[in-house]
Coordinates of C-alpha atoms and ligand atoms in Angstrom, one line a residue:
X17 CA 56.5 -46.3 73.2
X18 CA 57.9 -43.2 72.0
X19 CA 57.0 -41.4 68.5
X20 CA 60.4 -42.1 66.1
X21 CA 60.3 -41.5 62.2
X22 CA 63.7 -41.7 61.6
X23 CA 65.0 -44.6 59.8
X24 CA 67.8 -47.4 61.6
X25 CA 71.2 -48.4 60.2
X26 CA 71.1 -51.8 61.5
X27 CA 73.7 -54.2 60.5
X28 CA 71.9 -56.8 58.2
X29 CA 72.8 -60.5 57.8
X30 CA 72.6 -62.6 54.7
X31 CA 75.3 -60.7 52.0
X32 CA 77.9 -61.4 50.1
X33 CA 80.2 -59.2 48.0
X34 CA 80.2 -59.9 44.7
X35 CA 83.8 -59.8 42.4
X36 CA 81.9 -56.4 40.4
X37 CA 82.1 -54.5 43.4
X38 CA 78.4 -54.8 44.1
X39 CA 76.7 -56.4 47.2
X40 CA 74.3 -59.1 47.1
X41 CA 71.5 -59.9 49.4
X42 CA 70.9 -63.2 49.9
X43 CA 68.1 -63.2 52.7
X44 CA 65.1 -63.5 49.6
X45 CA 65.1 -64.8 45.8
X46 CA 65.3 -61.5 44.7
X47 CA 69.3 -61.5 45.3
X48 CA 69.4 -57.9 44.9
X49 CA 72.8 -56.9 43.2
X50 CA 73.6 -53.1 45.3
X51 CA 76.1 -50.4 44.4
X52 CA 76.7 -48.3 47.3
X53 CA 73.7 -46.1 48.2
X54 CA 71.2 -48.2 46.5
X55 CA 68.0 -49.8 48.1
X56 CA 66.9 -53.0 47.2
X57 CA 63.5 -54.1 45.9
X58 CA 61.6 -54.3 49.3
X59 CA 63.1 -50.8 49.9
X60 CA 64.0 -51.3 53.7
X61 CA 67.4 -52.7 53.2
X62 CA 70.0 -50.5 51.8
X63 CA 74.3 -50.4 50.9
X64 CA 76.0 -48.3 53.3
X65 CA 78.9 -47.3 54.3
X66 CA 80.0 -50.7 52.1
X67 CA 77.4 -53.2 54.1
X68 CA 74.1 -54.1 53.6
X69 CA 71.7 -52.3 56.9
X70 CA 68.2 -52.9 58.0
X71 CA 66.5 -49.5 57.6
X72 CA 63.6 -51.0 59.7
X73 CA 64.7 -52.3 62.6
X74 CA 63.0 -51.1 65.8
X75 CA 60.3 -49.6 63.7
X76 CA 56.6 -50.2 63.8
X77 CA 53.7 -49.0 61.8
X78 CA 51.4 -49.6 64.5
X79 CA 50.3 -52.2 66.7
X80 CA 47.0 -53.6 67.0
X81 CA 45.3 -56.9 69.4
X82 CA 43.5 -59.4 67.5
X83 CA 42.3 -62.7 68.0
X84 CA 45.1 -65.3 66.5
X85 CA 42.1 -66.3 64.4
X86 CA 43.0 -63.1 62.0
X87 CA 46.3 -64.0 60.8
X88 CA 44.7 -67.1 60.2
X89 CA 45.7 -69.7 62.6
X90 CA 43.2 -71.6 64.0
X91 CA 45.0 -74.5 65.7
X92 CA 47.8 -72.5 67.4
X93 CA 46.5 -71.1 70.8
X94 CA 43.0 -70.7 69.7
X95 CA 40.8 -68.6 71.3
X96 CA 43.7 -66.1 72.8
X97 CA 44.8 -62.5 71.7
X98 CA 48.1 -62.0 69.8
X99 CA 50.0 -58.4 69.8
X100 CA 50.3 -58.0 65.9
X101 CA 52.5 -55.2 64.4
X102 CA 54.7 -54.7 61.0
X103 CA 57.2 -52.8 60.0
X104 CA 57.2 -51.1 56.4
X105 CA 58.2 -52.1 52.8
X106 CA 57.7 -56.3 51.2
X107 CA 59.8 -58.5 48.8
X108 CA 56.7 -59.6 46.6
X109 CA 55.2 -56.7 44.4
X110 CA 51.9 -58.2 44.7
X111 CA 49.1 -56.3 42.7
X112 CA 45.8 -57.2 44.9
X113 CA 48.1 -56.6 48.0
X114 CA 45.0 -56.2 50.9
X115 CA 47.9 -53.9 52.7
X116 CA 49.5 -52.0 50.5
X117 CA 49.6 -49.0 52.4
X118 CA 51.9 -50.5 54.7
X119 CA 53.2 -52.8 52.4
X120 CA 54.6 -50.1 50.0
X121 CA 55.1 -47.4 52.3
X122 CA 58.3 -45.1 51.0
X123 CA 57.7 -42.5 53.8
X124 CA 58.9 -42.7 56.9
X125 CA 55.8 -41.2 58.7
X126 CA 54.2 -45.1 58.2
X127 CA 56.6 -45.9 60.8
X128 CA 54.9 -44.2 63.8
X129 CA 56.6 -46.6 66.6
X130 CA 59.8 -47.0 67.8
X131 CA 59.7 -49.9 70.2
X132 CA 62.9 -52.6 71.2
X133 CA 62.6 -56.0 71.1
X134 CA 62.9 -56.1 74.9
X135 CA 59.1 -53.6 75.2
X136 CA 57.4 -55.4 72.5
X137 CA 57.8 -58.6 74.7
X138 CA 57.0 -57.2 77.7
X139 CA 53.6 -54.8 76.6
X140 CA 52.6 -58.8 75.2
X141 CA 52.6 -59.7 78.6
X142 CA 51.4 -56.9 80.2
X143 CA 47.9 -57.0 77.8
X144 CA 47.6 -60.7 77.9
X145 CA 48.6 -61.7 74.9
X146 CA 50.0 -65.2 74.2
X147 CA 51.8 -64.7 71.3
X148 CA 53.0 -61.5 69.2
X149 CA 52.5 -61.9 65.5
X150 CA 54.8 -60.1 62.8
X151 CA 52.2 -59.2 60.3
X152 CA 50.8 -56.1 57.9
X153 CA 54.3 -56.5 56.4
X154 CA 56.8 -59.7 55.3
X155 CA 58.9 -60.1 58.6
X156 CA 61.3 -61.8 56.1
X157 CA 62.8 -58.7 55.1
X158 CA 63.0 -57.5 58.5
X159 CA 63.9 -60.6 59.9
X160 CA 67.1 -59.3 62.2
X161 CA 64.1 -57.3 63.7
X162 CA 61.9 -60.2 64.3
X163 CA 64.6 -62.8 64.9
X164 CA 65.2 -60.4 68.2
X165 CA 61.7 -59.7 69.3
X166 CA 61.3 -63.6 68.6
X167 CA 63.7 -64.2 71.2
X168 CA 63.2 -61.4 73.9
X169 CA 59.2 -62.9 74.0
X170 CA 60.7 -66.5 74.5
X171 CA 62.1 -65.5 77.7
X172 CA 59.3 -64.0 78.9
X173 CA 56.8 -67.5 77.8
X174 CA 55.6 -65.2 74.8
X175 CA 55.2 -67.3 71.4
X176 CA 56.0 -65.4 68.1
X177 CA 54.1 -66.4 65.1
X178 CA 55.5 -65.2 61.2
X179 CA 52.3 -64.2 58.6
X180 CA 54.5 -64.5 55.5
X181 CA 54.5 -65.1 51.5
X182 CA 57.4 -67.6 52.5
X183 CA 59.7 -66.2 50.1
X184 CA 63.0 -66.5 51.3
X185 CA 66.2 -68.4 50.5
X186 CA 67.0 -71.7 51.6
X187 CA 70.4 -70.1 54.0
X188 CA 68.2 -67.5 55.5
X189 CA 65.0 -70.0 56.3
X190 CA 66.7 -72.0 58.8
X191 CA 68.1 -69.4 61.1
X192 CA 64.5 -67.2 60.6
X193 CA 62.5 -70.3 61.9
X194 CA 64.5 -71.4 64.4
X195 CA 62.9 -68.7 66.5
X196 CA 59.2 -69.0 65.1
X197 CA 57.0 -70.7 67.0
X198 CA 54.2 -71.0 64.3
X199 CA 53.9 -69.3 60.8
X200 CA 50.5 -68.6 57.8
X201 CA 52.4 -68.7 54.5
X202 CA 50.6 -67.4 52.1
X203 CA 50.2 -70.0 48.9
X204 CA 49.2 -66.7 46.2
X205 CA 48.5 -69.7 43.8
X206 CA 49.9 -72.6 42.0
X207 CA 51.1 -71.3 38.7
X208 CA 54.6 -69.8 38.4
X209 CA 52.5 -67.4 35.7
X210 CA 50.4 -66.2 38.8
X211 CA 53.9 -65.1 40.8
X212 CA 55.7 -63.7 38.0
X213 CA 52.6 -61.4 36.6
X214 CA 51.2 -60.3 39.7
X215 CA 53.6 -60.3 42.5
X216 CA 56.9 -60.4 40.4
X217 CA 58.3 -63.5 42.1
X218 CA 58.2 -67.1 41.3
X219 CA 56.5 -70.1 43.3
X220 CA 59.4 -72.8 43.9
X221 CA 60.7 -70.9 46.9
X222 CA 57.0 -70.6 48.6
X223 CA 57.0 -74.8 47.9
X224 CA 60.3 -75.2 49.4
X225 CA 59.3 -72.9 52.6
X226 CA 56.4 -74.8 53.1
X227 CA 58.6 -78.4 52.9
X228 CA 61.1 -77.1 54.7
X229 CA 58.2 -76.3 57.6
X230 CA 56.9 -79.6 57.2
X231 CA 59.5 -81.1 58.8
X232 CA 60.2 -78.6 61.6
X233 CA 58.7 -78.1 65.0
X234 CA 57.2 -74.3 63.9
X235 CA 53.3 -74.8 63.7
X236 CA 52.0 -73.8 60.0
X237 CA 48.6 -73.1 58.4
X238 CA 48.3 -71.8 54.8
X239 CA 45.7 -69.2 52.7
X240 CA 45.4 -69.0 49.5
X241 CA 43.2 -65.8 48.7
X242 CA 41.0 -66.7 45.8
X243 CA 40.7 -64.1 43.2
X244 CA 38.1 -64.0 40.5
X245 CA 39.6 -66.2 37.3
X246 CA 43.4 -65.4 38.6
X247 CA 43.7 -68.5 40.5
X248 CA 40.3 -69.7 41.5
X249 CA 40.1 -72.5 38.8
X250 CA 39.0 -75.9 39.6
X251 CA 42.3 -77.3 37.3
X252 CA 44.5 -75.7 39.5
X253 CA 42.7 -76.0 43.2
X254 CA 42.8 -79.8 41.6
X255 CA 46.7 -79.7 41.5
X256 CA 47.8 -77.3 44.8
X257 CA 45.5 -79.8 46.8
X258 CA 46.9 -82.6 45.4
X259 CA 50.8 -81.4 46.0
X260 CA 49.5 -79.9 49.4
X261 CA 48.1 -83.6 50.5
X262 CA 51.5 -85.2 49.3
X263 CA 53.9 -83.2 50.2
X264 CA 52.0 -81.6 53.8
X265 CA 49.9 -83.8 54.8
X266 CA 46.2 -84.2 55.5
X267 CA 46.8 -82.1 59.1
X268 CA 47.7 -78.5 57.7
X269 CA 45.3 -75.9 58.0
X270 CA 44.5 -74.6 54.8
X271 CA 42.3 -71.3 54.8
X272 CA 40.6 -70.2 51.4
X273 CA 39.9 -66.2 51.8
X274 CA 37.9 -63.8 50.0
X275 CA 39.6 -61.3 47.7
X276 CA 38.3 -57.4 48.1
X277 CA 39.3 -55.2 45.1
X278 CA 42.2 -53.1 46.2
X279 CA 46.2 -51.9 45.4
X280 CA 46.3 -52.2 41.9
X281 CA 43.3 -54.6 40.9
X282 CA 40.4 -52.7 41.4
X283 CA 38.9 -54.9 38.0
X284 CA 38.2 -57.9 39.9
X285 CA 35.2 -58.5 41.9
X286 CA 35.1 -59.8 45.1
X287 CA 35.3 -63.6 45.3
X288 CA 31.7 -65.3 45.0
X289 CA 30.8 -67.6 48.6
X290 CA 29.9 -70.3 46.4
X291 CA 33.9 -70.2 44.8
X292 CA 35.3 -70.3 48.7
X293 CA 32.8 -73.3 49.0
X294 CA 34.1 -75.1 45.8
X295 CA 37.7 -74.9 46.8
X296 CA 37.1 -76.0 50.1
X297 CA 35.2 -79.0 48.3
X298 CA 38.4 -80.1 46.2
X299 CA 40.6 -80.0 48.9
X300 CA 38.6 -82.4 51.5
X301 CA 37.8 -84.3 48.4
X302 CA 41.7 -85.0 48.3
X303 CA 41.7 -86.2 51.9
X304 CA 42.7 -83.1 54.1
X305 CA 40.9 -82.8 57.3
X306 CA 41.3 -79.2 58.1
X307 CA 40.2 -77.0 55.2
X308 CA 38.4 -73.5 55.8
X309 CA 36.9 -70.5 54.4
X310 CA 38.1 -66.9 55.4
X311 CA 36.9 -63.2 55.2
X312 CA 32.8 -64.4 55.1
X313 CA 30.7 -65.0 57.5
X314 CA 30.3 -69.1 57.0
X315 CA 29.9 -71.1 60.4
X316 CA 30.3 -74.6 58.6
X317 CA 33.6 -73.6 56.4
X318 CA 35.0 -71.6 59.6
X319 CA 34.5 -74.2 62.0
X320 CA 36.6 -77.2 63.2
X321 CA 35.2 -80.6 62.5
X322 CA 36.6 -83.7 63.7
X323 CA 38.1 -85.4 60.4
X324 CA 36.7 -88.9 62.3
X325 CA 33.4 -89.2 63.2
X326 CA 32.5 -85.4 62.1
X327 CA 31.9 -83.8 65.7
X328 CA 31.9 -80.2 65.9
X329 CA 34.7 -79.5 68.0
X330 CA 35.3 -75.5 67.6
X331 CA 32.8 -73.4 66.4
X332 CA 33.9 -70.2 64.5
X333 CA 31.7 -67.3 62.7
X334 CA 34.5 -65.2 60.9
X335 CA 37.0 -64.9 64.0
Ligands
SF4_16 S1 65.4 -58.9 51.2 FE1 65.1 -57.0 50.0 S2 67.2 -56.4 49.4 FE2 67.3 -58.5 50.0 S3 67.0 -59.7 48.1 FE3 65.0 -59.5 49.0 S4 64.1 -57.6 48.1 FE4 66.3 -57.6 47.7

């Protein structure tokens, strides 16, 4: 793959114009309202030339082969490596963001990689990987990008898996999905406060995402990174597990992860074991059968149980 820095023009999907003259975006919640020239908030899509373009597309910050136990997913294809890579740029504005410098990259030199849809698929096959993973980065804001690579590694038997925040509006989830083959939304918490303080977005349209999932064929696990008295309270683990057994299920994965001071909250400090154990407590305790604990070394809260008579059936130490 060759070294390319320079940014793309690519024709972006998901706009209207608006009777003012501007141009809206209508791919996430934001509905950035641009006048020509202008960026919006995740600063990879841009008005030119009187269209919205993807700034991003064919663009990589790097690739990297993990186990698919890192995104999390740990009932899709477990066990197997997945091609992971991310573009630049995000729609939430997240304070603790754990990738930030990817996340917020401005400069161009973040985007070492040039690489088509068509190679991406093809160096997953080549290194054995089952699936490729759009991660590092919110593929929903590159999702012409992914949409593509999506469907050059279905022809080649290669599954693509989305590691989102699930922000996203209702006319751009369907077409995004229809190419997934499994998805980790990230639940940042279950307070609208919690979304409009720290990542200057709101929850509904994560809760509709994850609904909309539900009743799709796209495999979906969840996280929800604890982070010291943010959104670690018993109160509200109480209500998200409650709406999560309701409205999902008891058969969603739903991985609890340790918070590391980074970004812009360096205050906090990193999440306490015995917190990852109490959330994982609630949620069993409201009948879900798959609940787990993420960034610690914990055998028990990493491992796969069965929900009926309590066999071990995977056993996990971190990934
Ligand atoms: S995808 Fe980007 S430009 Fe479009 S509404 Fe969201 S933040 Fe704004």
């Amino acid at each position: 793959m060759a070294a390319f820095v320079s940014e793309s023009s690519y024709p972006g999907r998901w706009w209207n114009p608006l009777p003012d003259g501007r141009l809206e975006c209508r791919l996430c919640p934001r509905f950035c309202k641009l006048n020509e020239g202008q960026r919006g908030f995740c600063f990879v899509r841009k008005r030119l030339d009187n269209e919205i373009v993807l700034t991003t597309y064919g663009r990589s910050s790097g690739f990297c082969i993990d186990p698919v136990e890192k995104k999390p997913l740990n009932h899709f294809l477990p066990g197997t490596s997945v091609l992971s890579f991310g573009t630049a740029g995000c729609n939430l504005g997240c304070r603790f963001c754990q990738n930030w410098d990817i996340s917020k990259a401005r400069e161009w030199d973040k985007l070492a990689d040039a690489a088509s849809p068509e190679e991406i698929a093809r160096e997953a096959r080549r290194l054995g990987c089952r699936s490729v993973a759009f991660t590092y980065n919110d593929p929903v804001i590159f999702a012409e990008y992914a949409i593509d690579v999506a469907q050059a590694c279905r022809e080649l038997g290669v599954r693509s898996i989305a590691v989102t925040a699930g922000y996203i509006t209702r006319e751009a989830r369907a077409d995004f999905y229809q190419h997934m083959d499994a998805a980790n939304v990230d639940l940042k918490a279950f307070s609208d406060d919690f979304y409009h303080r720290l990542c200057f977005a709101s929850l509904a349209p994560v809760l509709e995402t994850l609904k909309f999932l539900k009743a799709t064929n796209v495999w979906f696990e969840v996280t929800k990174l604890l982070i010291p008295a943010e959104n670690d309270g018993d109160a509200e683990i109480h209500r998200a597990a409650e709406w999560f057994a309701e409205n999902l299920g008891p058969d969603v994965p739903w991985h609890f992860t340790a918070f590391h001071p980074d970004f812009k909250m360096l205050n906090k400090p990193r999440t306490p074991r015995k917190t990852l154990d109490r959330a994982r407590q609630i949620a069993r305790s409201k009948g879900l059968h798959y609940v787990y604990t993420g960034n610690v070394h914990d055998p028990e809260g990493s491992s796969t149980w069965c929900p009926g008579c309590g066999q071990l059936i995977i056993e996990r130490d971190w990934y």
